[in-house]
Coordinates of C-alpha atoms in Angstrom, one line a residue:
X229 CA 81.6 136.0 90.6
X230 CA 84.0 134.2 92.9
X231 CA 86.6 137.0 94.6
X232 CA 89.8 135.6 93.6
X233 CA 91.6 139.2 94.3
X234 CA 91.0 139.2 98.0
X235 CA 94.1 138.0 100.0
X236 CA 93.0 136.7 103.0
X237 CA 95.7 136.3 106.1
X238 CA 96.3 133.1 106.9
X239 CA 98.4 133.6 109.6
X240 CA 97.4 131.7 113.2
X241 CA 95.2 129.0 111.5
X242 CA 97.8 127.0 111.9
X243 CA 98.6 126.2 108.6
X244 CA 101.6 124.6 107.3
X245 CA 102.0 126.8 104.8
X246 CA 102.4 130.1 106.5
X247 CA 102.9 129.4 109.9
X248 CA 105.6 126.8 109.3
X249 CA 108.1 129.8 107.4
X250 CA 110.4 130.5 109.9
X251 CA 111.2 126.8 110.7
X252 CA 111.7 125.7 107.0
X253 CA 113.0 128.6 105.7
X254 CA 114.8 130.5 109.1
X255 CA 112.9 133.9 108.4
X256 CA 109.8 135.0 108.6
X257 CA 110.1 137.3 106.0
X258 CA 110.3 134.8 103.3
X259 CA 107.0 134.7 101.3
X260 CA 105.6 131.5 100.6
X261 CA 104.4 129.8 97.5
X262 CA 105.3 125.9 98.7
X263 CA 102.9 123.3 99.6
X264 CA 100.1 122.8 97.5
X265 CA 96.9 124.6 98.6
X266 CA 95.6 127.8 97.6
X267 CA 95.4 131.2 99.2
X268 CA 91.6 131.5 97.8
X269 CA 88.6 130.9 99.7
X270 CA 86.5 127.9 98.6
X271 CA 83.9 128.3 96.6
X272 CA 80.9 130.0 97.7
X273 CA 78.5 127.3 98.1
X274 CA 80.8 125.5 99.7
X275 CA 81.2 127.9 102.5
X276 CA 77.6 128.2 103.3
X277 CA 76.9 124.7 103.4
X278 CA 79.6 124.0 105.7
X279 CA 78.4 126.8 107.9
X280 CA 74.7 125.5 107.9
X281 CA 76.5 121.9 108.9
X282 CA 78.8 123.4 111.8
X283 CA 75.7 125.6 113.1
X284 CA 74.0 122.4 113.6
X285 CA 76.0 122.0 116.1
X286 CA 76.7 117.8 116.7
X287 CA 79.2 115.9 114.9
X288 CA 79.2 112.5 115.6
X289 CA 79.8 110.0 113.8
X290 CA 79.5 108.9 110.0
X291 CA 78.7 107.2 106.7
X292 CA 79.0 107.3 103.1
X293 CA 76.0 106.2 100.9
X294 CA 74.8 105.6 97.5
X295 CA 73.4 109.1 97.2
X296 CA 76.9 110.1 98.0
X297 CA 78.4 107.5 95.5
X298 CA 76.2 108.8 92.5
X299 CA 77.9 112.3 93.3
X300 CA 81.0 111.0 92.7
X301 CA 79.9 108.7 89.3
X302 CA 78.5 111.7 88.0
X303 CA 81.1 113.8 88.6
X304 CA 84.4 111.7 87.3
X305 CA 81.4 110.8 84.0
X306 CA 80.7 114.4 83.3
X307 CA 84.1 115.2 83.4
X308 CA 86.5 112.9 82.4
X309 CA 84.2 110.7 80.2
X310 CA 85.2 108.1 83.5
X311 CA 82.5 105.2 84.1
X312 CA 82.5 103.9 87.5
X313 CA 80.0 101.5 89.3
X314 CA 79.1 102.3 92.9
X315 CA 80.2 99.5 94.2
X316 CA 84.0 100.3 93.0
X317 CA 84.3 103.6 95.2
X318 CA 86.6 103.5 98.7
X319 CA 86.4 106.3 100.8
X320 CA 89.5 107.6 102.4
X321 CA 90.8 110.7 104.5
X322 CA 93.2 111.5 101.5
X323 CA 95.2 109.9 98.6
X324 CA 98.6 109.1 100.5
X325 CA 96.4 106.9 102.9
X326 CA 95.4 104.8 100.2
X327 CA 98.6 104.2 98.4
X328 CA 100.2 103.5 101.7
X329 CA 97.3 100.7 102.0
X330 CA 97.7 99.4 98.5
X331 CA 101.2 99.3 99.2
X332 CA 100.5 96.9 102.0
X333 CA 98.2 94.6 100.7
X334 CA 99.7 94.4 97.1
X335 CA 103.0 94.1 97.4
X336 CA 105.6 92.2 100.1
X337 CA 108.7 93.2 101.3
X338 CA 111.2 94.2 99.1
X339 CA 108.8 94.2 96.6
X340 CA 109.7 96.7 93.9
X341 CA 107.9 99.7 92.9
X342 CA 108.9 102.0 90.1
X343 CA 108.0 106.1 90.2
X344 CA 108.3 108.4 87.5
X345 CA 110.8 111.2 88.6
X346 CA 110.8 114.0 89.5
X347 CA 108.1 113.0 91.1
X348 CA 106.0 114.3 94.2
X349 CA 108.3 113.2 96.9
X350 CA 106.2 111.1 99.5
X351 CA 106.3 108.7 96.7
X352 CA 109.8 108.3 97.7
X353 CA 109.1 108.0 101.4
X354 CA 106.3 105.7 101.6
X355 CA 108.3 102.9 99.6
X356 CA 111.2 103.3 101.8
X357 CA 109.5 103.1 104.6
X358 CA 107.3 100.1 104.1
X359 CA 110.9 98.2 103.1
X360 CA 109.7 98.4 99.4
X361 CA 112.8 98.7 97.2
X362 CA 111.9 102.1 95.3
X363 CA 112.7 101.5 91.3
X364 CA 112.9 104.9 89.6
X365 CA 112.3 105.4 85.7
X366 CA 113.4 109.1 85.0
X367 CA 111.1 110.8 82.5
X368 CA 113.1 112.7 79.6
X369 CA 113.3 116.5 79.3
X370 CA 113.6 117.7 76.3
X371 CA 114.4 121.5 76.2
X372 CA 111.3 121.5 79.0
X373 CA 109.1 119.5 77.7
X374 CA 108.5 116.2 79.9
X375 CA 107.7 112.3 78.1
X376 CA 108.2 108.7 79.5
X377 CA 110.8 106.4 78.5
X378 CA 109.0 103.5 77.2
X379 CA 112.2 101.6 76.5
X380 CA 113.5 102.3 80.2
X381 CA 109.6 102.2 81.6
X382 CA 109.7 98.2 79.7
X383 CA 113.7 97.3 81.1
X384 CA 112.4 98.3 84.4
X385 CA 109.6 96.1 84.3
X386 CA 111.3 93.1 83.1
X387 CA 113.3 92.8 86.4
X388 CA 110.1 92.3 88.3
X389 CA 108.5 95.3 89.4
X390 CA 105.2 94.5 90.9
X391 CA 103.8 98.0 91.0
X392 CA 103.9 101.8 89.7
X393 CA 102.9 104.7 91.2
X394 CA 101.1 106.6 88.4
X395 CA 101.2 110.6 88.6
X396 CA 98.4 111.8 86.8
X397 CA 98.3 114.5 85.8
X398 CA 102.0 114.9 86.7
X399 CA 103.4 116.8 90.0
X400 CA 105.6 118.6 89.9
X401 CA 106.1 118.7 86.3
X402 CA 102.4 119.7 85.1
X403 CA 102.3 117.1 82.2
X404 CA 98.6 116.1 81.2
X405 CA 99.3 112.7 79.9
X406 CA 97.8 111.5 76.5
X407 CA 95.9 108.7 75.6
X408 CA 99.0 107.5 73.4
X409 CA 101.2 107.6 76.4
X410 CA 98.8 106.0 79.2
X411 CA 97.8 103.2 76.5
X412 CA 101.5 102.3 76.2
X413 CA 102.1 102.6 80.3
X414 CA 98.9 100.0 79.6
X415 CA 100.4 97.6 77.8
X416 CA 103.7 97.4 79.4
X417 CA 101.9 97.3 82.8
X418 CA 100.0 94.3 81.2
X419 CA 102.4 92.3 80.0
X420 CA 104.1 92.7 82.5
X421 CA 102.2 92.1 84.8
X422 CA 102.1 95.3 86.9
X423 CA 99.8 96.6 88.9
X424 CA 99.0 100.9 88.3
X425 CA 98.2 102.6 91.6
X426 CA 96.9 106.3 89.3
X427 CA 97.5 109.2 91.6
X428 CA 94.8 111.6 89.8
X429 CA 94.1 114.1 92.2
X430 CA 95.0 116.7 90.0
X431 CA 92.4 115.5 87.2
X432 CA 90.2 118.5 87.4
X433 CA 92.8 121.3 87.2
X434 CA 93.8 121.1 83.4
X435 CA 94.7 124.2 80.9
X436 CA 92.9 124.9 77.7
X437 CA 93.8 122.6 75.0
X438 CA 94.6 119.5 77.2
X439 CA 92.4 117.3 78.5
X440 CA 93.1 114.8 81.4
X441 CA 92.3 111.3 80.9
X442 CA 91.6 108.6 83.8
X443 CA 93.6 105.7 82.9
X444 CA 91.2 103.4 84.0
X445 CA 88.7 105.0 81.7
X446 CA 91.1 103.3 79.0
X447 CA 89.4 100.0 77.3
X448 CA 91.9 97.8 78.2
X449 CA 92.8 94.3 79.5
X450 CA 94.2 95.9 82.5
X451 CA 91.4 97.6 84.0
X452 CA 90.9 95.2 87.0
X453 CA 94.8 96.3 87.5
X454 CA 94.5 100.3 88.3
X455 CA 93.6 101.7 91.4
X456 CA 92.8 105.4 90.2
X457 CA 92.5 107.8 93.3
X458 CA 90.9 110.9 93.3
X459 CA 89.8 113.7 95.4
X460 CA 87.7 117.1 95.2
X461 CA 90.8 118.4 97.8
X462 CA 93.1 119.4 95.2
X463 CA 90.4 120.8 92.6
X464 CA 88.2 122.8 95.6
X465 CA 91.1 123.8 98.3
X466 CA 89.7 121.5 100.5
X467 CA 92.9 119.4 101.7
X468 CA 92.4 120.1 105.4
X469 CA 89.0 118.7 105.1
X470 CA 90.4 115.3 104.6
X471 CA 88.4 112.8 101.7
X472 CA 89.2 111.6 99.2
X473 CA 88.0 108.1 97.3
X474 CA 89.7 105.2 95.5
X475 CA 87.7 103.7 92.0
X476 CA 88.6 99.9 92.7
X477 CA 87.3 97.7 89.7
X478 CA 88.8 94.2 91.2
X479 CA 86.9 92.8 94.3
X480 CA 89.9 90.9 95.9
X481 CA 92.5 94.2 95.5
X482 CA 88.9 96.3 96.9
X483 CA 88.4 93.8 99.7
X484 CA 91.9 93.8 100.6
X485 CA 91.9 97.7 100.8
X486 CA 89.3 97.9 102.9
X487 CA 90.2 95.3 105.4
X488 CA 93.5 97.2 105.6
X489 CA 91.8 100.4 106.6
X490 CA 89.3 98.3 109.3
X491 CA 92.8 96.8 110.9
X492 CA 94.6 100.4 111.5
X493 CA 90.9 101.8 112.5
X494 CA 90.1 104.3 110.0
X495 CA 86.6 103.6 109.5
X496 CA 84.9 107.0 109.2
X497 CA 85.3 110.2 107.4
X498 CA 85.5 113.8 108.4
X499 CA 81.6 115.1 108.5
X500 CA 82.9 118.5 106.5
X501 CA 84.5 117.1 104.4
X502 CA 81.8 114.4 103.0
X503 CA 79.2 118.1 103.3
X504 CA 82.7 119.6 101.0
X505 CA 82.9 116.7 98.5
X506 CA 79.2 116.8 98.0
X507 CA 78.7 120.4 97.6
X508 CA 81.6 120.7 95.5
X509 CA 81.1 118.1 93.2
X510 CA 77.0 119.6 92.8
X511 CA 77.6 123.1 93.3
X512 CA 81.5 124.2 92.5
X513 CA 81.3 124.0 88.8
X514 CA 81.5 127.9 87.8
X515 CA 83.9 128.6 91.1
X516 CA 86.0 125.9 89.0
X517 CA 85.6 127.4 85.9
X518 CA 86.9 130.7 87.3
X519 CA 90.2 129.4 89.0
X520 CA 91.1 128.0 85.9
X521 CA 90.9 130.9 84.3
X522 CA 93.0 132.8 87.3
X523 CA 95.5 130.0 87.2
X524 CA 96.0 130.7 83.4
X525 CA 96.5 134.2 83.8
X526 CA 99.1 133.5 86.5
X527 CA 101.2 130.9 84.7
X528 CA 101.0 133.0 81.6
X529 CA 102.4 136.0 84.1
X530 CA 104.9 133.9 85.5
X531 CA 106.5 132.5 81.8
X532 CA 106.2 136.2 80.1
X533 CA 108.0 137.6 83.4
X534 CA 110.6 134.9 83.1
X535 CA 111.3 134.6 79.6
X536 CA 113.7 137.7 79.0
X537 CA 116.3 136.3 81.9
X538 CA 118.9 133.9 81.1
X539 CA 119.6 131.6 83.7
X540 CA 115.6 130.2 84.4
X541 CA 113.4 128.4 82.2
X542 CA 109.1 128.0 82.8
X543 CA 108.7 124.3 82.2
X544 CA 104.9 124.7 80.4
X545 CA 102.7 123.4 82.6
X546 CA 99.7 121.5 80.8
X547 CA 97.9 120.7 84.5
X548 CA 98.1 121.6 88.2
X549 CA 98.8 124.7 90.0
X550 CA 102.3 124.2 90.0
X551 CA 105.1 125.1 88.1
X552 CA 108.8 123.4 87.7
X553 CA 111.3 126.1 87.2
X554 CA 114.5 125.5 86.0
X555 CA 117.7 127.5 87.3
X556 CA 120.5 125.1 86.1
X557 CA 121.5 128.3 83.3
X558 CA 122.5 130.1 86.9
X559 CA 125.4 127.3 87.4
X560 CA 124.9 127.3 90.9
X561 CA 125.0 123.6 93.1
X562 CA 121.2 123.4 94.3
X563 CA 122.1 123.9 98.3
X564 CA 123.1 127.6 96.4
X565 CA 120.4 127.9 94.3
X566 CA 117.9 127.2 97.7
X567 CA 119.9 129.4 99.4
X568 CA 119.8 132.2 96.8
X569 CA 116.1 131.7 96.6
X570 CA 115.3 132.7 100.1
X571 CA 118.0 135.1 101.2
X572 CA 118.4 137.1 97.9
X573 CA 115.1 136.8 96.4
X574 CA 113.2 136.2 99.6
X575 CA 110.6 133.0 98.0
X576 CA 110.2 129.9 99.6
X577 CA 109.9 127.5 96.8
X578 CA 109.8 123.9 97.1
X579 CA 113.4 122.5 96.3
X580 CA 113.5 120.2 92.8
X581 CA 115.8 117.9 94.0
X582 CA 113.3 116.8 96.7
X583 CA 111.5 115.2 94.0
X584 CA 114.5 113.0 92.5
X585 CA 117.8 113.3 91.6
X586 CA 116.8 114.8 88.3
X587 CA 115.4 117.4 90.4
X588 CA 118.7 119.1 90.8
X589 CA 118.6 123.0 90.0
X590 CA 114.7 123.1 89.7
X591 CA 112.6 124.8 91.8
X592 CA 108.6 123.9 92.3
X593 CA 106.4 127.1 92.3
X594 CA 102.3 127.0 93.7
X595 CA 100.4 130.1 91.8
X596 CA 97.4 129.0 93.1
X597 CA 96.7 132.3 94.2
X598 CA 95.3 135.6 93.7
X599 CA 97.0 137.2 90.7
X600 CA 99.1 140.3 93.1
X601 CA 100.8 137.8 95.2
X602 CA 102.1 136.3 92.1
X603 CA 103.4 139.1 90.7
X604 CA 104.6 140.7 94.4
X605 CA 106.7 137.0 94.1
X606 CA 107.7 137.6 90.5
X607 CA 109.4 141.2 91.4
X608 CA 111.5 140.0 94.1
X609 CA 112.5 136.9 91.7
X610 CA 113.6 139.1 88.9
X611 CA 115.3 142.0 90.8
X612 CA 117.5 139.0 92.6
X613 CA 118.3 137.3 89.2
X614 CA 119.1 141.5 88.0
X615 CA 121.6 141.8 91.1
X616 CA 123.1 138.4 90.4
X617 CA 123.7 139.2 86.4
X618 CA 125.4 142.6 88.2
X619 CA 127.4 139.9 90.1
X620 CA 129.3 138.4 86.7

């Protein structure tokens, strides 16, 4: 058994996470449960083969191979039913480095691109900055549960929209989308013309009764249109580590891709973390099976330690380790709300409206961690929303 109740300090690793508190939130004493990586040590086997590769001592440089690719098939086969040929796999530091490059060789300037909000927020930023014109397509909440809007998804595609960014399973809502919904993104994206850039890092981390489904892995027309990225980062709390890989059925969009990456001289991956992916992906499976089970403890802790206050809804998460809370039954602005949430209740959360305008009066929440930090969070929570129902 993996020890998931050990909290280990990670203060002076220099991680963002903890060693970035004061500066974000303007006090130390704020505890935070932000940006998404876990406060659990990697899997065992992980660990140890990491160690055996650092104790050999020389890290020069490196290459992926076809032992490394069958990993990978046999991994996204085994576990999302996902058939991919070896010759379809890009390597990349992470994710975000891939859409930015699918960005630039698939689309012009001004081009449009369409995102699902709320969405994860460099979505947003990447567009923006690559003089994209971002095209947004707000999914519909319905009492807290989360579903596309085909008709506006269709109207936004017929002014031209040459590309969506996918979020798959969906941050920072938790959605594990079903076959029904990705075959209609599908067909819209095919008549359309559209090309689907499927951000499905999240793809292993999925709650009982939901099952995640590569969009690719769909049997339509479209396939040669999805770029479906995916990494062991998310799954094995390996961000830091830096790989990640791309599943790129068309050879012009793959060539593109990987011309792009030659030009702005990323041509090699971390050592670690191609010893991380492969141990992961061979050796992580019960680890795996274990944080799921912590994480569904923790997100049922957090929605039965919620429920009986008025004011804050548990959106129920069907994916991911993170969780959109909703405050808007406090009737604060949100600049209050994120005020509130670090003075009076003393959690740094990430604020909602970060991740589009709809994101007004949410907060996201990371419980990717062992099960008494949670709850240490969830007291100071509900004794702030108990002072502030004193406060009416």
């Amino acid at each position: 058994m993996e020890n998931f109740n050990t909290f280990s300090d990670r203060k002076g690793t220099r991680s963002v996470k903890w060693d970035k508190v004061e500066e974000l939130y303007g006090s130390e004493d704020v505890q935070p449960l932000w940006v998404a990586d876990m406060d659990l040590e990697v899997a065992s086997p992980i660990k140890k083969a990491l160690q055996e590769r650092v104790n050999h001592g020389i890290f020069g440089y490196t290459f992926t191979d076809e032992a490394l690719n069958q990993v990978v098939i046999h991994w996204v086969k085994s576990h999302h039913n996902f058939y991919v040929q070896s010759d379809e796999i890009v390597y990349s530091p992470g994710v975000l480095e891939t859409i930015h490059m699918a960005i630039l060789t698939q689309t012009d300037e001004l081009d449009k691109i369409l995102i699902q909000t709320p969405v994860y927020h460099p979505f947003h930023h990447m567009i923006k900055r690559h003089n994209r014109t971002l095209v947004t397509s707000p999914l519909i909440n319905t009492a807290g549960h989360y579903t596309m809007d085909f008709n506006d998804l269709e109207e936004q595609f017929k002014t031209g929209v040459k590309m969506m960014i996918l979020c798959s399973p969906h941050n920072p809502i938790g959605r594990v989308w079903t076959i029904e919904e990705l075959k209609r993104v599908l067909e819209l994206a095919e008549k359309y013309n559209v090309l689907i850039v499927a951000d499905e890092i999240h793809g292993d981390l999925i709650y009982p009764g939901h099952k995640h489904t590569p969009i690719a892995s769909l049997d339509l027309a479209t396939n040669n249109q999805i770029i479906t990225l995916m990494s062991p980062t998310k799954t094995f709390n390996l961000a830091g580590l830096q790989i990640s890989y791309a599943v790129i059925p068309d050879k012009k969009i793959r060539t593109q891709i990987k011309n792009a990456f030659v030009r702005f001289g990323i041509t090699m991956l971390n050592p670690l973390g191609i010893v991380a992916l492969e141990t992961a992906y061979t050796k992580g499976e019960d680890w795996l099976n274990q944080l799921t089970d912590l994480l569904a403890t923790n997100k049922a802790l957090v929605e039965t330690t919620l429920e009986p206050y008025d004011g804050v809804t548990v959106t129920k998460a069907e994916g991911t380790y993170l969780l959109w809370l909703d405050f808007n039954g406090l009737a604060m602005s949100h600049d209050e709300l994120k005020t509130w949430m670090e003075q009076d209740a003393g959690l740094g959360l990430n604020s909602g409206i970060a991740f589009g305008e709809n994101g007004s009066g949410f907060m996201r929440m990371n419980i990717a961690s062992p099960t008494a930090y949670v709850k240490e969070a969830l007291n100071k929570l509900t004794q702030a929303l108990e002072e502030k129902a004193k406060d009416k």
